[in-house]
Amino acid sequence: MLKRLLTFLKRPFFFNVDSLRFNLVYSLLTVVLYNAVFFKHAAEYQSGFLFLGCVFVCIWMTLFIAVSLLFHKHTRKPLAVTLCLLNALAFYFMFIYNAALDKIMFLNVLQTDVYEVRDLLSPKLILIMLFFGIFPAWLICKTRVSPTPLKRQFAAAGGAVALIAAIMLGNFAATDAFLRSNRNLRYYLTPSNYIGSIISVIKIKARPLPDLVKIAEDATLNRYWKNDKKNLFVFVMGETARAANFSLRGYERPTNAPLTPYLKDIVYYKQTFSCGTSTAVSVPCTFSAGGQKGFVPGTEAYTENLLDVLEKVGYKVLWRENNTGCQNVCDRVELEDPCKTGKFCLDEVMLDNLAEKADSYDRDAFIVLHQRGSHGPAYSEHYPPEAELYKPVCHQKDFPYCPQQSLVNVYDNSVYYTSMFLAKTIDLLSSLSDRYNTVLIYISDHGESLGENGMFLHSAPYKTAPLVQKDIPFLVWMPDSFARDFQIDKACLQQQVDKPHSQDNIFHSVLGLSGIKTGLYNPELDIFARCRRK
């Protein structure tokens, strides 16, 4: 038996098929091997076996037509092998993390560095690539494909078109309703999901950048505060923090305990929503003038933002980075990376020499601290041992194979460390309040899924994303002396905390607090305006 197997393996080709059969089998196996996640989601919307069977046949026939057009004598095997490998990679992220492969996901990929890639690698990836990528690719290479007469190819393609038409027209009402209400399912359909998304990203990135779009050219500074001290505003751009796990919001665990000594000066907004579910969208959107409705991903590369307006009126802007980049937001201001190790440091590294940095400026300062925060899947690598309050913790990167409670534990530890970091930042600002007007604003870029409904991480399409990926923490630390000199009624601020807020509030609130007058300013979106004493 072994001898016969070895003899078989030594053969130059294992199979001999014509191109028509190859295309049919290849397209069938693509649907079967790589689209389990698609059919899982499709079954949630329409569980009828007959309907799902019709969907299966339509996808198979559509893919058969596509490969028949693309696979020829010299392109068949290179394309088939490449698609097998890419399909396996796509299947891994969809199967393990329930990720939707849309253009936003691939824009995120372009912003990812080697350490984030490392965080996503796991033994399961190797196994999936081996059995779903390399092994099928090897079988393709060991298959001899003979040509099929054109007449038969056209007949087969025509039959496929007729079959698709018959199924769709025979179930037109159900098909139309399914397609209209489940548009986001296309992001789980392999290989069209990643091919279409990659093409969209290439179009965005290949488009020549227009001239810089300037905003707030009419901006002026009104120093309305009642002292002669310089302003030192610190804006903490959080990472992957979800409001559901903040004790300030009502979570049963004391994840914000380090902030307890400062609670009398903290205003926590309990209903705050993000612009997007990914860093690539939410960070530039937070600083944009247009807000969620007016922000178009990609335009941040050539459009001024809040930081530019601050610089125009005389503020010194500093961006300190402990993440994967500022998403073009800091392109025209001072940028520092205080982590000198070549990989990520704990967030508190951004506080090193911050007081000395502020003292070196001869004007008001606005400093952004971009956290590593709660970025997954390697949550445990981004907080110190003293922040590990909850055990056991999940150290695996294949979340479905961790008990969910251990995943919640490690995530809560990362939130606790964010509270420690914010407390240290407030401590620093408090020590400087004798010579500066100090205030801190913290908001996360987006939330996170921790296994609810089988979803992990973030970046789900916004319209269908779970609430935990969009519901984010937002707080302001404002000492009494600041409120007095800036004529802000803190009791009034506390009365606003249950009202809905979003990242759209940031642009206008910072303008108003900083004393910037411009036609772009909308007092309705300024969280401080309604509480400013006349």
XYZ file of C-alpha atoms in Angstrom:
534
model
C 0.000 0.000 0.000
C 2.771 2.399 0.973
C 4.698 1.497 -2.174
C 1.674 2.250 -4.349
C 1.196 5.584 -2.561
C 4.826 6.563 -3.097
C 4.573 5.582 -6.755
C 1.444 7.717 -7.075
C 3.120 10.699 -5.413
C 6.066 10.483 -7.799
C 3.811 10.935 -10.801
C 4.190 14.343 -12.481
C 0.390 14.743 -12.473
C -2.252 13.164 -10.249
C -5.289 14.139 -12.285
C -6.096 14.689 -15.944
C -9.123 16.883 -16.627
C -10.281 19.212 -19.329
C -10.535 22.940 -18.630
C -14.331 22.865 -18.364
C -14.316 20.280 -15.567
C -11.392 22.057 -13.876
C -13.307 25.343 -13.825
C -16.462 23.678 -12.508
C -14.657 21.812 -9.725
C -12.443 24.782 -8.826
C -15.403 27.142 -8.483
C -17.368 24.529 -6.509
C -14.524 23.953 -4.038
C -14.043 27.713 -3.650
C -17.657 28.047 -2.526
C -17.450 25.007 -0.241
C -14.037 25.587 1.353
C -13.944 29.347 1.851
C -17.520 30.540 2.266
C -18.722 28.842 5.442
C -18.836 32.205 7.237
C -20.902 33.726 4.427
C -23.508 30.967 4.633
C -23.531 31.146 8.431
C -24.518 34.824 8.213
C -26.901 34.201 5.316
C -28.697 31.556 7.390
C -29.292 34.143 10.131
C -31.363 36.184 7.677
C -32.984 33.402 5.664
C -32.805 29.914 7.148
C -34.822 28.069 4.511
C -32.787 25.162 3.125
C -34.210 25.554 -0.385
C -33.439 29.285 -0.509
C -29.872 28.783 0.756
C -29.423 25.997 -1.772
C -30.448 28.383 -4.537
C -27.978 30.983 -3.216
C -25.261 28.317 -3.236
C -25.941 27.377 -6.860
C -26.057 31.026 -7.993
C -22.712 31.780 -6.349
C -21.188 28.610 -7.798
C -22.382 29.384 -11.316
C -21.318 33.050 -11.090
C -17.856 32.023 -9.952
C -17.720 29.403 -12.714
C -18.429 32.084 -15.334
C -15.761 34.354 -13.822
C -13.032 31.701 -13.783
C -13.974 30.602 -17.294
C -13.252 34.144 -18.467
C -10.010 34.485 -16.481
C -8.470 31.009 -16.629
C -6.636 30.313 -19.861
C -3.637 28.222 -20.822
C -1.022 30.562 -19.325
C -3.071 32.174 -16.551
C -5.002 29.209 -15.140
C -2.555 27.741 -12.636
C -0.862 30.973 -11.488
C -4.258 32.574 -10.841
C -5.784 29.458 -9.299
C -2.850 28.964 -6.908
C -2.727 32.658 -5.944
C -6.461 32.728 -5.258
C -6.228 29.572 -3.137
C -3.612 31.164 -0.898
C -5.476 34.478 -0.637
C -8.779 32.687 -0.047
C -7.243 30.740 2.829
C -5.889 33.925 4.404
C -9.262 35.652 4.046
C -11.029 32.604 5.473
C -8.770 32.672 8.547
C -9.717 36.221 9.519
C -13.402 35.668 8.807
C -13.546 32.312 10.606
C -11.448 33.213 13.661
C -12.473 36.871 14.177
C -15.719 37.053 12.170
C -14.130 39.946 10.278
C -15.908 41.585 7.348
C -13.428 42.252 4.546
C -14.523 45.672 3.302
C -12.411 48.567 2.042
C -12.168 50.078 5.538
C -10.559 46.867 6.746
C -7.942 47.105 3.994
C -7.333 50.793 4.693
C -6.555 49.628 8.226
C -4.172 47.026 6.832
C -2.169 49.768 5.125
C -1.746 51.487 8.502
C -0.653 48.285 10.248
C 2.970 47.785 11.239
C 4.999 44.641 11.867
C 4.008 44.461 15.544
C 0.297 44.496 14.820
C 0.828 41.825 12.165
C 2.723 39.750 14.730
C -0.183 40.082 17.163
C -2.501 38.509 14.598
C -0.292 35.511 13.799
C -1.157 32.213 15.459
C -0.771 28.432 15.046
C -4.314 28.307 13.654
C -3.233 30.586 10.813
C -0.469 28.139 9.900
C -2.877 25.193 9.959
C -5.505 26.970 7.882
C -2.926 28.160 5.360
C -1.555 24.611 5.151
C -4.852 22.753 4.668
C -6.914 25.414 2.906
C -4.160 27.162 0.961
C -0.959 25.239 0.337
C -2.482 21.756 0.003
C -5.129 22.768 -2.587
C -2.492 24.824 -4.421
C -0.239 21.750 -4.566
C -3.081 19.634 -5.974
C -3.695 22.268 -8.645
C -0.042 22.124 -9.643
C -0.306 18.321 -9.909
C -3.303 18.472 -12.240
C -2.919 18.313 -16.020
C -5.549 20.461 -17.707
C -6.399 19.845 -21.337
C -8.221 22.377 -23.514
C -11.970 22.249 -24.028
C -13.484 23.154 -27.395
C -14.799 26.713 -27.433
C -18.240 25.505 -28.435
C -18.558 23.447 -25.238
C -17.200 26.319 -23.123
C -19.751 28.773 -24.522
C -22.526 26.242 -24.066
C -21.531 25.674 -20.427
C -21.317 29.408 -19.718
C -24.688 29.962 -21.384
C -26.188 27.176 -19.302
C -24.782 28.769 -16.136
C -26.317 32.135 -17.038
C -29.662 30.486 -17.773
C -29.600 28.605 -14.460
C -28.841 31.790 -12.493
C -31.618 33.658 -14.305
C -34.118 30.855 -13.715
C -33.362 30.722 -9.987
C -33.443 34.489 -9.474
C -36.562 35.112 -11.564
C -38.329 32.120 -10.057
C -37.742 33.552 -6.572
C -37.662 37.226 -7.519
C -39.464 38.648 -4.479
C -37.390 36.656 -1.980
C -34.155 37.305 -3.886
C -34.810 41.047 -4.153
C -35.653 41.341 -0.440
C -32.584 39.309 0.526
C -30.199 41.402 -1.593
C -31.663 44.727 -0.440
C -31.601 43.959 3.270
C -28.281 42.126 3.423
C -25.874 44.257 1.417
C -23.085 43.786 3.953
C -23.076 40.024 3.349
C -20.931 40.707 0.297
C -18.008 41.406 2.625
C -18.052 37.723 3.643
C -18.304 36.317 0.101
C -14.906 34.987 -0.989
C -13.058 35.884 -3.187
C -15.149 38.851 -4.370
C -14.973 40.491 -0.920
C -11.235 41.058 -0.770
C -10.805 41.538 -4.520
C -13.426 44.301 -4.627
C -12.118 45.919 -1.449
C -8.512 45.883 -2.641
C -9.565 47.484 -5.935
C -11.435 50.206 -3.986
C -8.391 50.898 -1.807
C -6.092 51.033 -4.846
C -8.419 53.592 -6.430
C -8.330 55.696 -3.260
C -4.559 55.525 -2.850
C -3.698 55.832 -6.547
C -5.770 58.957 -6.940
C -3.368 61.924 -7.166
C -3.623 64.105 -4.093
C -5.199 67.476 -4.830
C -3.826 70.657 -3.343
C -4.239 70.992 0.395
C -7.832 71.896 1.235
C -7.617 74.668 3.807
C -10.295 75.323 6.383
C -11.134 78.097 8.861
C -9.082 80.743 7.070
C -11.079 83.311 9.048
C -10.030 81.855 12.428
C -8.994 84.298 15.163
C -8.148 83.844 18.837
C -10.245 85.426 21.567
C -8.460 85.105 24.913
C -11.656 85.240 26.925
C -10.342 83.501 30.064
C -9.769 85.615 33.143
C -6.055 85.129 33.809
C -2.729 85.582 32.052
C -1.622 81.948 32.237
C -0.845 79.912 29.138
C -3.190 77.110 28.177
C -2.017 73.498 28.347
C -4.736 71.299 26.899
C -4.091 67.544 26.744
C -6.222 65.434 24.417
C -5.925 61.668 24.932
C -6.916 59.734 21.815
C -7.922 56.370 23.234
C -7.661 53.054 21.435
C -10.316 50.321 21.274
C -11.962 51.212 24.582
C -15.628 50.335 24.796
C -17.949 52.152 27.165
C -19.621 48.919 28.267
C -16.509 48.034 30.302
C -16.058 51.404 32.024
C -17.194 51.522 35.656
C -17.805 55.257 35.144
C -20.586 54.112 32.836
C -21.965 51.594 35.367
C -19.914 48.451 34.650
C -19.876 46.239 37.744
C -16.088 45.893 37.865
C -14.097 48.919 39.137
C -12.104 49.311 35.921
C -11.845 53.075 36.471
C -10.825 52.875 40.138
C -7.521 54.788 39.614
C -9.616 57.839 38.662
C -11.536 57.844 41.959
C -9.470 60.672 43.559
C -10.353 62.945 40.641
C -14.060 62.197 40.253
C -15.252 65.596 41.487
C -13.492 67.194 38.504
C -14.442 64.546 35.915
C -17.435 64.814 33.612
C -18.201 61.452 31.970
C -20.558 61.448 28.977
C -22.566 58.233 29.136
C -23.907 58.021 25.567
C -21.112 58.711 23.107
C -20.790 57.197 19.657
C -17.838 56.902 17.311
C -17.557 58.008 13.673
C -16.467 54.544 12.616
C -15.405 51.163 13.935
C -11.750 51.389 12.902
C -8.789 53.617 13.659
C -8.374 54.532 9.984
C -11.813 56.158 9.988
C -12.454 57.267 13.559
C -9.193 59.086 14.286
C -9.231 61.442 11.263
C -13.011 61.825 11.559
C -12.664 62.935 15.195
C -10.439 65.849 14.177
C -12.301 66.713 10.971
C -14.583 69.717 10.547
C -17.307 67.786 8.746
C -18.047 65.167 11.378
C -19.329 61.709 10.557
C -21.680 62.804 7.767
C -19.113 65.001 6.039
C -16.014 62.849 6.456
C -14.851 60.757 3.480
C -12.038 58.240 4.181
C -8.923 59.227 2.249
C -9.578 62.976 2.276
C -7.653 63.377 5.536
C -4.431 63.159 3.507
C -5.131 66.506 1.838
C -7.582 68.311 4.132
C -6.776 70.476 7.124
C -8.251 69.532 10.471
C -8.651 70.777 14.043
C -4.902 70.724 14.692
C -4.254 73.004 11.713
C -6.827 75.496 12.994
C -5.186 75.528 16.429
C -1.798 76.220 14.840
C -3.250 79.022 12.707
C -4.320 81.057 15.723
C -1.073 80.562 17.624
C -1.343 77.331 19.604
C 1.652 75.008 19.625
C 0.420 71.521 18.714
C 2.337 68.367 19.645
C 1.281 64.824 18.760
C 2.883 62.041 20.828
C 2.449 58.633 19.263
C 2.331 55.203 20.925
C 0.203 53.519 18.288
C 0.549 52.770 14.582
C 0.366 56.359 13.362
C -1.779 59.468 13.360
C -3.710 58.635 10.152
C -2.455 61.857 8.462
C -3.988 64.015 11.216
C -0.588 65.212 12.477
C 1.057 65.683 9.069
C 1.558 69.422 9.573
C 2.323 69.581 13.309
C 5.159 68.405 15.548
C 5.237 64.612 15.953
C 7.137 62.669 18.604
C 7.507 58.938 19.148
C 8.786 58.635 22.728
C 9.038 54.845 22.510
C 12.645 54.206 21.509
C 12.643 50.400 21.741
C 11.497 49.774 18.171
C 8.229 48.278 19.413
C 5.313 49.360 21.551
C 5.872 50.710 25.045
C 3.401 51.198 27.857
C 1.313 54.321 27.314
C 2.883 56.177 30.237
C 6.053 56.598 28.170
C 4.190 59.479 26.506
C 4.373 61.422 29.790
C 8.186 61.417 29.863
C 9.516 65.000 29.880
C 6.068 66.307 28.984
C 6.255 69.117 31.536
C 9.660 70.187 30.229
C 8.273 70.084 26.701
C 5.395 72.367 27.657
C 7.773 74.745 29.446
C 9.848 75.047 26.279
C 6.911 76.569 24.405
C 6.375 80.318 24.501
C 2.665 80.039 23.754
C -0.485 78.056 24.468
C -0.148 74.328 23.814
C -2.467 71.567 22.654
C -0.920 68.122 23.151
C -2.364 64.891 21.750
C -1.399 61.573 23.352
C -2.312 58.664 21.059
C -2.643 55.541 23.178
C -1.952 51.910 22.509
C -4.771 51.376 24.974
C -6.819 48.207 24.564
C -5.754 47.222 21.076
C -6.170 43.519 20.467
C -5.681 40.731 20.076
C -2.578 40.939 22.309
C -4.338 42.847 25.102
C -2.052 41.453 27.808
C 1.058 42.939 26.208
C -0.119 46.515 26.677
C -0.429 46.792 30.444
C 2.006 46.234 33.362
C 1.728 43.376 35.910
C 0.186 45.671 38.531
C -2.792 46.258 36.229
C -3.614 42.541 35.983
C -6.449 42.506 38.492
C -8.614 39.928 36.767
C -7.506 36.353 36.124
C -7.222 34.007 34.350
C -6.421 35.950 31.210
C -6.509 34.925 27.576
C -3.042 34.925 26.030
C -4.134 33.203 22.821
C -4.729 35.112 19.628
C -7.356 32.611 18.484
C -10.119 34.102 20.611
C -12.756 31.406 19.957
C -10.495 28.937 21.754
C -10.308 31.069 24.917
C -13.048 30.913 27.552
C -14.931 34.167 27.060
C -14.474 35.182 30.687
C -10.685 35.030 30.315
C -10.989 37.291 27.271
C -13.138 39.743 29.237
C -10.600 39.578 32.087
C -7.626 40.518 29.927
C -9.605 43.288 28.233
C -10.739 44.704 31.585
C -7.114 44.747 32.730
C -6.243 46.876 29.706
C -9.073 49.284 30.575
C -7.799 49.459 34.158
C -4.367 50.425 32.837
C -5.928 53.161 30.709
C -7.422 54.504 33.949
C -3.961 54.372 35.560
C -2.519 56.260 32.598
C -5.238 58.913 32.718
C -4.719 59.302 36.477
C -0.979 59.854 35.980
C -1.700 62.394 33.245
C -4.118 64.246 35.517
C -1.519 64.169 38.308
C 0.985 65.784 35.973
C -1.459 68.445 34.823
C -2.463 69.177 38.422
C 1.172 69.820 39.304
C 1.355 72.353 36.469
C -1.912 74.175 37.179
C -0.166 76.962 39.095
C 1.330 78.238 35.851
C -0.959 76.791 33.151
C -4.667 76.506 32.489
C -4.842 72.709 32.382
C -7.635 70.485 31.133
C -7.801 66.902 29.830
C -10.163 65.454 27.244
C -10.287 61.695 26.652
C -12.245 59.856 23.991
C -11.749 56.432 22.430
C -11.553 55.953 18.675
C -13.982 53.009 18.614
C -15.112 50.070 20.705
C -14.504 46.320 20.588
C -16.317 42.998 20.343
C -15.344 40.349 22.887
C -17.100 37.322 21.462
C -20.686 38.538 21.642
C -22.592 36.804 18.826
C -19.315 35.250 17.681
C -17.697 38.609 16.856
C -14.225 39.705 17.931
C -12.068 42.833 17.603
C -13.622 45.699 15.571
C -13.894 47.175 12.034
C -17.331 45.725 11.304
C -19.313 47.690 8.674
C -20.758 50.625 10.611
C -24.425 50.096 9.757
C -24.453 46.508 10.996
C -21.700 46.742 13.621
C -22.739 45.777 17.152
C -23.245 48.625 19.605
C -20.127 47.698 21.600
C -17.972 48.666 18.593
C -19.559 52.148 18.407
C -20.415 53.026 22.028
C -17.275 54.669 23.413
C -16.024 56.371 26.605
C -15.718 60.157 26.625
C -14.662 62.241 29.615
C -13.342 65.672 30.531
C -11.194 66.471 33.570
C -11.602 70.122 34.497
C -10.344 71.534 37.820
C -12.399 74.179 39.620
C -9.836 76.905 38.928
C -10.073 76.247 35.192
C -13.875 76.274 35.253
C -13.862 79.554 37.181
C -11.448 81.354 34.872
C -13.068 79.953 31.718
C -16.538 80.810 33.058
C -17.878 77.265 32.800
C -20.581 75.934 35.113
C -19.471 72.396 36.029
C -22.840 71.557 37.573
C -24.384 72.381 34.207
C -21.901 70.056 32.474
C -22.952 67.212 34.777
C -26.556 67.789 33.770
C -25.652 67.027 30.142
C -23.984 63.627 30.685
C -27.013 61.482 29.827
C -27.633 63.197 26.487
C -26.306 61.623 23.256
C -22.853 62.790 22.151
C -20.411 61.710 19.478
C -16.968 62.370 18.075
C -18.625 65.165 16.074
C -18.588 67.204 19.309
C -14.784 67.254 19.543
C -13.991 69.755 16.754
C -16.440 72.397 17.954
C -15.882 71.844 21.683
C -12.121 72.327 21.345
C -12.623 75.433 19.192
C -14.941 76.946 21.772
C -12.787 76.045 24.765
C -9.640 77.332 23.034
C -11.221 80.701 22.241
C -11.170 80.246 18.467
C -13.688 82.205 16.429
C -14.486 80.971 12.923
C -17.495 80.516 10.686
C -17.002 76.745 10.932
C -17.778 76.771 14.646
C -21.158 75.313 15.575
C -22.129 76.099 19.188
C -24.785 73.373 19.060
C -21.973 70.799 18.943
C -19.855 72.505 21.616
C -20.379 70.604 24.886
C -19.150 73.619 26.873
C -21.146 76.372 25.119
C -24.472 75.771 26.834
C -22.744 75.814 30.240
C -20.675 78.958 29.758
C -21.591 81.734 32.172
C -22.505 84.993 30.470
